[in-house]
Amino acid sequence: MAIARPASVPIGAIAGPVLGVETSCDETGVAVYDPRRGPGAGLLAHALYSQVDLHAKYGGIVPELASRDHVRKTLPLIREVLHAAGISARGLGGVAYTAGPGLIGALLVGAAVGRSLAWSLGIPSVAVHHMEAHLLAPLLESDPPTFPFVALLVSGGHTQLFRVDGVGRYTLLGESLDDAAGEAFDKTAKLLGLGYPGGPAIERLARDGDPGRFDFPRPMTNRPGLDFSFSGLKTCALNTLQQEGDDAQTRADIARAFSDAVVETLAIKCRRALTETGLKCLIAAGGVSANGRLRERLAEIAAGLGARVVYPRPAFCTDNGAMIAFAGALRLAAGHREPLAFKAYPRWPMAELPPAA
Ligand code: KG4
Ligand code: ZN
């Protein structure tokens, strides 16, 4: 069945602001983005409900609890965001929702709500790839980067370097062969007795650490290529903890050595990616790109190459609805539409995405 669309609206044009719904993991994110406004001015409202407290006592995300909480929070957040944007649901021009990759039960909540809402309003909807949304998030800001650029995607589930030539024109340059950087932060935080999520906790503890006490390896930097491997660093942290005892200072020193190793490895590979592609712009996105030390190091390597480094604002490095509304608006403008039989994809390689133009 075709999606009802007012006859006056040609495919590609969007008749109003786009609602974005993110429920792929442990944050319910909702936003309204109006693509008819200029760069940096399109975001009308956004809200986030984090489930961190819900999962903290389990030391990680419990998928079934995540799904149930999205069921409770998605509709109230949509109402809140529409109110803050000063529009009614009838004023929307499209709905974008995260369809993958992520936790299947969690994804299905946002997909079902987003697709049904679009159907009931007679407006188009589009399934958004969560990592594409992270990658495009820096373009939401004023003074956005222009294509082509190198993108470092560092989240809880992914560590990837891409050459980006346009929306949907992504060439994978390298990726983690085992744990993602964020996953390594989370696992190491757990063995250091820190809470979930581990990245911010390790970043805080590492500030008290002595950088000279332990020297962890920079995995896979001594050989050519742009792939990563982070699982050995967590083992390194565990062995060090067992050998050195676990007083507070030792934990801080391990956090520092671990964090320096991850940050330096990411920085070395980003420098290599910029050098090999000859591009002069790097964007970094995903939860780990909120890390202050990583930002300092990437700024240094970019400056050394006469390149620019661009990030989303810190709140849009981690999961959020704004990046979904924005990526969805770009895809809707390119004519992409989701049929009524919507799906969610726990795994969804970015290489499968079609170019948007
Ligand atoms: O992008 P994101 O919110 O969710 C996924 O798509 O995975 O990323 C979450 C990940 C978690 O592993 C978290 O520990 C990490 O990002 N993270 C950080 C920081 N803030 C979040 N890692 C290092 N330093 C941080 N400041
Ligand atoms: Zn994410």
Coordinates of C-alpha atoms and ligand atoms in Angstrom, one line a residue:
M1 CA 0.0 0.0 0.0
A2 CA 1.4 3.5 -0.9
I3 CA 1.9 5.9 1.9
A4 CA -0.7 8.7 1.8
R5 CA 1.0 11.9 0.8
P6 CA -0.7 15.2 -0.1
A7 CA -0.8 15.5 -3.9
S8 CA 0.9 18.9 -3.8
V9 CA 4.0 17.5 -2.2
P10 CA 6.5 16.0 -4.7
I11 CA 8.7 13.2 -3.6
G12 CA 11.8 14.7 -2.2
A13 CA 10.1 17.8 -0.8
I14 CA 9.2 17.8 2.9
A15 CA 6.0 19.6 3.9
G16 CA 7.1 20.4 7.4
P17 CA 9.5 19.6 10.2
V18 CA 10.8 16.1 10.7
L19 CA 10.3 14.2 14.0
G20 CA 13.2 12.0 15.0
V21 CA 12.9 9.0 17.3
E22 CA 15.9 7.2 18.8
T23 CA 15.4 4.0 20.8
S24 CA 18.3 1.7 19.7
C25 CA 19.9 1.2 23.1
D26 CA 19.5 2.8 26.6
E27 CA 18.4 6.4 25.7
T28 CA 15.0 7.5 24.5
G29 CA 15.8 10.5 22.3
V30 CA 13.2 12.6 20.4
A31 CA 13.7 15.8 18.4
V32 CA 12.1 18.0 15.7
Y33 CA 14.3 19.3 12.9
D34 CA 13.1 21.7 10.2
P35 CA 15.2 21.2 7.0
R36 CA 13.8 24.4 5.5
R37 CA 15.9 26.5 7.9
G38 CA 19.6 27.2 7.3
P39 CA 22.6 25.3 8.7
G40 CA 22.7 25.3 12.5
A41 CA 19.1 26.7 12.7
G42 CA 16.9 23.8 11.9
L43 CA 16.7 22.1 15.3
L44 CA 13.4 23.2 16.9
A45 CA 13.5 21.1 20.0
H46 CA 15.0 17.9 21.4
A47 CA 14.7 15.9 24.6
L48 CA 16.5 12.8 26.0
Y49 CA 15.5 10.3 28.6
S50 CA 18.5 8.3 29.8
Q51 CA 18.1 4.8 31.3
V52 CA 21.6 4.9 32.9
D53 CA 20.2 4.7 36.4
L54 CA 17.9 1.8 35.5
H55 CA 20.8 -0.3 34.2
A56 CA 23.6 0.9 36.6
K57 CA 22.9 -1.7 39.3
Y58 CA 23.4 -4.5 36.7
G59 CA 26.7 -3.1 35.5
G60 CA 25.5 -3.0 31.9
I61 CA 22.4 -2.8 29.7
V62 CA 19.6 -5.3 30.3
P63 CA 17.8 -5.4 26.9
E64 CA 14.3 -6.4 28.1
L65 CA 14.3 -3.6 30.7
A66 CA 15.5 -1.2 28.0
S67 CA 12.6 -2.1 25.7
R68 CA 10.0 -1.7 28.4
D69 CA 11.4 1.7 29.4
H70 CA 11.2 2.9 25.8
V71 CA 7.6 1.8 25.8
R72 CA 7.0 4.0 28.8
K73 CA 9.0 7.1 27.7
T74 CA 8.6 7.4 23.9
L75 CA 5.1 8.9 23.6
P76 CA 5.5 11.3 26.5
L77 CA 8.8 12.6 25.1
I78 CA 7.2 13.1 21.6
R79 CA 4.4 15.2 23.3
E80 CA 7.0 17.2 25.2
V81 CA 9.2 17.9 22.2
L82 CA 6.2 18.9 19.9
H83 CA 5.1 21.3 22.7
A84 CA 8.6 22.7 23.0
A85 CA 8.8 23.1 19.2
G86 CA 5.5 25.0 19.2
I87 CA 3.9 22.7 16.7
S88 CA 1.2 20.0 16.7
A89 CA 1.7 16.5 15.3
R90 CA -0.4 17.7 12.3
G91 CA 2.3 20.2 11.5
L92 CA 4.9 17.5 10.9
G93 CA 6.2 16.8 7.4
G94 CA 7.8 13.4 8.1
V95 CA 8.9 11.0 10.8
A96 CA 12.4 9.4 11.1
Y97 CA 13.2 6.6 13.5
T98 CA 16.3 4.5 14.2
A99 CA 15.8 1.1 12.5
G100 CA 19.3 -0.3 13.4
P101 CA 21.9 -1.4 14.4
G102 CA 21.0 -1.9 18.0
L103 CA 19.0 -4.0 20.4
I104 CA 16.1 -5.5 18.5
G105 CA 13.4 -5.1 21.2
A106 CA 14.4 -1.5 21.8
L107 CA 14.6 -0.7 18.1
L108 CA 11.1 -2.1 17.5
V109 CA 9.6 0.3 20.0
G110 CA 10.8 3.4 18.2
A111 CA 10.1 1.9 14.8
A112 CA 6.5 0.9 15.6
V113 CA 5.7 4.3 17.2
G114 CA 7.4 6.3 14.4
R115 CA 6.0 4.3 11.5
S116 CA 2.4 4.2 13.0
L117 CA 2.5 7.9 13.7
A118 CA 3.5 8.7 10.2
W119 CA 0.8 6.4 8.8
S120 CA -1.9 8.0 11.0
L121 CA -0.8 11.5 10.0
G122 CA -0.5 10.6 6.3
I123 CA 3.1 11.8 6.1
P124 CA 6.3 9.9 4.9
S125 CA 8.6 8.1 7.2
V126 CA 12.1 6.9 6.9
A127 CA 14.2 4.2 8.7
V128 CA 17.5 5.8 9.9
H129 CA 20.8 3.9 10.3
H130 CA 22.0 4.8 13.8
M131 CA 25.7 5.1 12.8
E132 CA 25.0 7.2 9.8
A133 CA 23.1 9.5 12.1
H134 CA 26.2 9.7 14.4
L135 CA 28.4 10.4 11.3
L136 CA 26.1 13.2 10.1
A137 CA 25.6 14.8 13.5
P138 CA 28.5 17.3 13.1
L139 CA 26.6 18.7 10.0
L140 CA 23.8 19.8 12.4
E141 CA 26.0 22.6 13.8
S142 CA 26.6 26.0 12.3
D143 CA 29.7 26.1 10.2
P144 CA 29.3 22.5 9.2
P145 CA 32.1 20.5 7.5
T146 CA 31.9 20.0 3.7
F147 CA 32.3 16.7 1.9
P148 CA 34.7 15.0 1.4
F149 CA 36.0 14.3 4.9
V150 CA 37.4 11.5 7.1
A151 CA 35.0 10.3 9.8
L152 CA 36.0 8.5 13.1
L153 CA 33.0 6.8 14.5
V154 CA 33.6 5.7 18.1
S155 CA 30.7 4.4 20.1
G156 CA 29.8 1.5 22.4
G157 CA 29.4 -0.9 19.5
H158 CA 31.5 0.5 16.7
T159 CA 35.0 1.9 16.0
Q160 CA 35.3 2.7 12.3
L161 CA 37.1 5.1 10.0
F162 CA 35.4 6.2 6.8
R163 CA 36.1 8.3 3.9
V164 CA 32.9 10.3 3.4
D165 CA 32.1 11.7 -0.1
G166 CA 28.4 12.6 0.6
V167 CA 25.3 11.3 2.3
G168 CA 25.4 7.5 1.8
R169 CA 28.8 7.6 0.1
Y170 CA 30.9 5.9 2.7
T171 CA 34.1 4.0 2.1
L172 CA 35.3 2.0 5.1
L173 CA 39.0 2.6 5.7
G174 CA 39.3 0.5 8.8
E175 CA 37.5 -0.8 11.9
S176 CA 37.9 -2.7 15.1
L177 CA 38.6 -6.4 14.7
D178 CA 37.3 -7.1 18.2
D179 CA 35.9 -4.7 20.9
A180 CA 34.7 -1.2 20.0
A181 CA 36.6 1.6 21.9
G182 CA 33.5 2.4 24.0
E183 CA 33.0 -1.3 24.8
A184 CA 36.7 -1.5 26.0
F185 CA 36.1 1.6 28.2
D186 CA 32.9 0.0 29.6
K187 CA 34.6 -3.4 30.3
T188 CA 37.7 -1.9 31.8
A189 CA 35.6 0.4 34.0
K190 CA 33.7 -2.7 35.3
L191 CA 36.9 -4.5 36.3
L192 CA 38.1 -1.3 38.0
G193 CA 34.9 -1.3 40.0
L194 CA 33.5 1.9 38.3
G195 CA 29.9 2.4 37.3
Y196 CA 28.2 2.1 33.9
P197 CA 28.7 3.8 31.4
G198 CA 32.5 3.3 31.8
G199 CA 33.8 6.0 29.4
P200 CA 33.0 9.1 31.5
A201 CA 34.0 7.2 34.7
I202 CA 37.4 6.2 33.4
E203 CA 37.9 9.7 32.0
R204 CA 37.3 11.2 35.5
L205 CA 39.5 8.7 37.3
A206 CA 42.3 8.9 34.8
R207 CA 42.8 12.6 35.7
D208 CA 44.2 11.5 39.1
G209 CA 46.5 8.9 37.5
D210 CA 50.2 9.1 37.0
P211 CA 50.9 8.9 33.3
G212 CA 54.5 7.6 33.9
R213 CA 53.6 4.5 36.0
F214 CA 52.2 2.0 33.4
D215 CA 52.8 2.0 29.7
F216 CA 50.1 0.1 27.8
P217 CA 50.6 -0.9 24.1
R218 CA 49.1 1.1 21.2
P219 CA 47.6 -2.0 19.4
M220 CA 48.1 -2.4 15.7
T221 CA 49.9 0.9 15.2
N222 CA 53.2 -0.7 14.3
R223 CA 51.8 -2.2 11.1
P224 CA 50.2 -0.6 8.1
G225 CA 46.5 -0.2 7.8
L226 CA 43.6 1.5 9.6
D227 CA 42.1 -1.4 11.6
F228 CA 41.9 -1.4 15.4
S229 CA 42.0 -4.0 18.2
F230 CA 41.1 -3.0 21.7
S231 CA 40.3 -6.2 23.5
G232 CA 43.9 -6.7 24.6
L233 CA 44.0 -3.5 26.6
K234 CA 41.3 -4.6 28.9
T235 CA 43.3 -7.8 29.6
C236 CA 46.3 -5.6 30.2
A237 CA 44.3 -3.6 32.7
L238 CA 43.2 -6.8 34.5
N239 CA 46.7 -8.3 34.6
T240 CA 48.1 -5.0 36.0
L241 CA 45.4 -4.8 38.6
Q242 CA 46.2 -8.4 39.7
Q243 CA 49.9 -7.9 39.9
E244 CA 50.1 -4.4 41.4
G245 CA 47.3 -4.7 44.0
D246 CA 44.1 -2.6 43.9
D247 CA 44.6 0.5 46.0
A248 CA 43.0 3.7 44.8
Q249 CA 46.1 5.2 43.3
T250 CA 46.9 2.0 41.3
R251 CA 43.3 2.0 39.9
A252 CA 43.7 5.7 38.8
D253 CA 47.1 4.9 37.3
I254 CA 45.6 2.0 35.3
A255 CA 42.7 4.2 34.2
R256 CA 45.2 6.7 33.0
A257 CA 47.4 4.1 31.1
F258 CA 44.3 2.5 29.5
S259 CA 42.8 5.8 28.5
D260 CA 46.1 7.1 27.1
A261 CA 46.5 3.9 25.1
V262 CA 43.0 4.1 23.5
V263 CA 43.3 7.8 22.8
E264 CA 46.8 7.6 21.3
T265 CA 45.8 4.6 19.1
L266 CA 42.8 6.5 17.8
A267 CA 44.9 9.6 17.2
I268 CA 47.6 7.7 15.3
K269 CA 45.1 6.0 13.0
C270 CA 43.2 9.3 12.4
R271 CA 46.5 11.0 11.4
R272 CA 47.2 8.0 9.1
A273 CA 43.7 8.2 7.5
L274 CA 44.1 12.0 6.9
T275 CA 47.6 11.5 5.4
E276 CA 46.6 8.5 3.2
T277 CA 43.4 10.2 1.8
G278 CA 45.0 13.6 1.6
L279 CA 41.8 15.1 3.1
K280 CA 41.9 18.2 5.3
C281 CA 38.9 17.6 7.5
L282 CA 38.2 15.0 10.2
I283 CA 35.0 14.6 12.0
A284 CA 34.7 12.5 15.2
A285 CA 31.3 11.3 16.4
G286 CA 29.8 8.7 18.7
G287 CA 29.9 8.5 22.5
V288 CA 33.7 8.2 22.9
S289 CA 34.2 11.4 20.9
A290 CA 32.9 13.2 24.0
N291 CA 36.2 12.3 25.7
G292 CA 38.2 15.5 26.5
R293 CA 41.6 13.9 26.1
L294 CA 40.7 12.4 22.7
R295 CA 39.6 15.9 21.6
E296 CA 42.8 17.5 22.7
R297 CA 44.9 14.8 20.8
L298 CA 42.8 15.0 17.6
A299 CA 43.2 18.8 17.7
E300 CA 46.9 18.4 17.9
I301 CA 47.2 15.9 15.0
A302 CA 44.9 18.0 12.8
A303 CA 46.8 21.2 13.5
G304 CA 50.1 19.3 12.6
L305 CA 48.5 18.4 9.2
G306 CA 46.9 21.8 8.6
A307 CA 43.5 20.0 8.9
R308 CA 40.3 20.8 10.7
V309 CA 38.5 18.6 13.2
V310 CA 34.8 18.9 13.8
Y311 CA 32.5 17.3 16.4
P312 CA 28.9 17.4 17.3
R313 CA 28.2 19.4 20.4
P314 CA 28.9 17.0 23.4
A315 CA 25.2 16.2 24.0
F316 CA 24.9 15.0 20.4
C317 CA 28.1 12.8 20.6
T318 CA 26.2 10.2 22.6
D319 CA 22.8 8.9 21.5
N320 CA 20.1 11.5 20.9
G321 CA 17.0 12.2 18.8
A322 CA 18.4 15.3 17.0
M323 CA 20.8 13.3 14.9
I324 CA 18.0 10.9 13.9
A325 CA 15.7 13.8 12.9
F326 CA 18.6 15.4 10.9
A327 CA 19.7 12.2 9.1
G328 CA 16.1 11.3 8.4
A329 CA 15.4 14.8 7.0
L330 CA 18.3 14.4 4.5
R331 CA 17.1 10.9 3.5
L332 CA 13.5 12.1 3.1
A333 CA 14.7 15.1 1.0
A334 CA 16.4 12.6 -1.2
G335 CA 13.1 10.7 -1.7
H336 CA 13.7 7.8 0.6
R337 CA 10.6 6.3 2.1
E338 CA 9.8 3.4 4.3
P339 CA 7.0 1.0 3.2
L340 CA 4.2 0.2 5.7
A341 CA 5.8 -3.2 6.5
F342 CA 8.6 -1.6 8.6
K343 CA 11.6 -3.6 10.0
A344 CA 14.3 -3.2 12.5
Y345 CA 17.9 -4.5 11.9
P346 CA 20.1 -5.5 14.9
R347 CA 23.0 -5.7 12.4
W348 CA 23.1 -3.4 9.5
P349 CA 26.4 -2.7 7.7
M350 CA 26.7 1.0 6.6
A351 CA 28.0 -0.2 3.2
E352 CA 24.4 -1.4 2.5
L353 CA 23.1 2.2 2.6
P354 CA 22.2 3.7 -0.8
P355 CA 23.7 7.1 -1.7
A356 CA 21.2 9.9 -1.0
A357 CA 21.6 11.8 -4.2
Ligands
KG4_1 O1 27.2 6.6 20.9 P1 26.8 6.0 22.2 O2 26.1 6.9 23.1 O3 26.0 4.7 22.0 C1 26.3 3.8 21.1 O4 25.8 4.0 19.9 O5 27.0 2.8 21.4 O6 28.2 5.6 22.9 C2 28.2 5.0 24.1 C3 29.7 4.7 24.5 C4 29.8 3.9 25.8 O7 30.7 2.8 25.6 C5 30.5 5.0 26.7 O8 31.3 4.4 27.7 C6 31.3 5.8 25.7 O9 30.4 5.9 24.6 N1 31.6 7.1 26.2 C7 32.8 7.6 26.5 C8 32.7 8.9 27.0 N2 31.3 9.2 27.1 C9 30.7 8.1 26.6 N3 34.0 7.0 26.4 C10 35.1 7.7 26.7 N4 35.1 9.0 27.3 C11 33.9 9.6 27.4 N5 33.8 10.8 28.0
ZN2 ZN 25.1 5.6 19.4

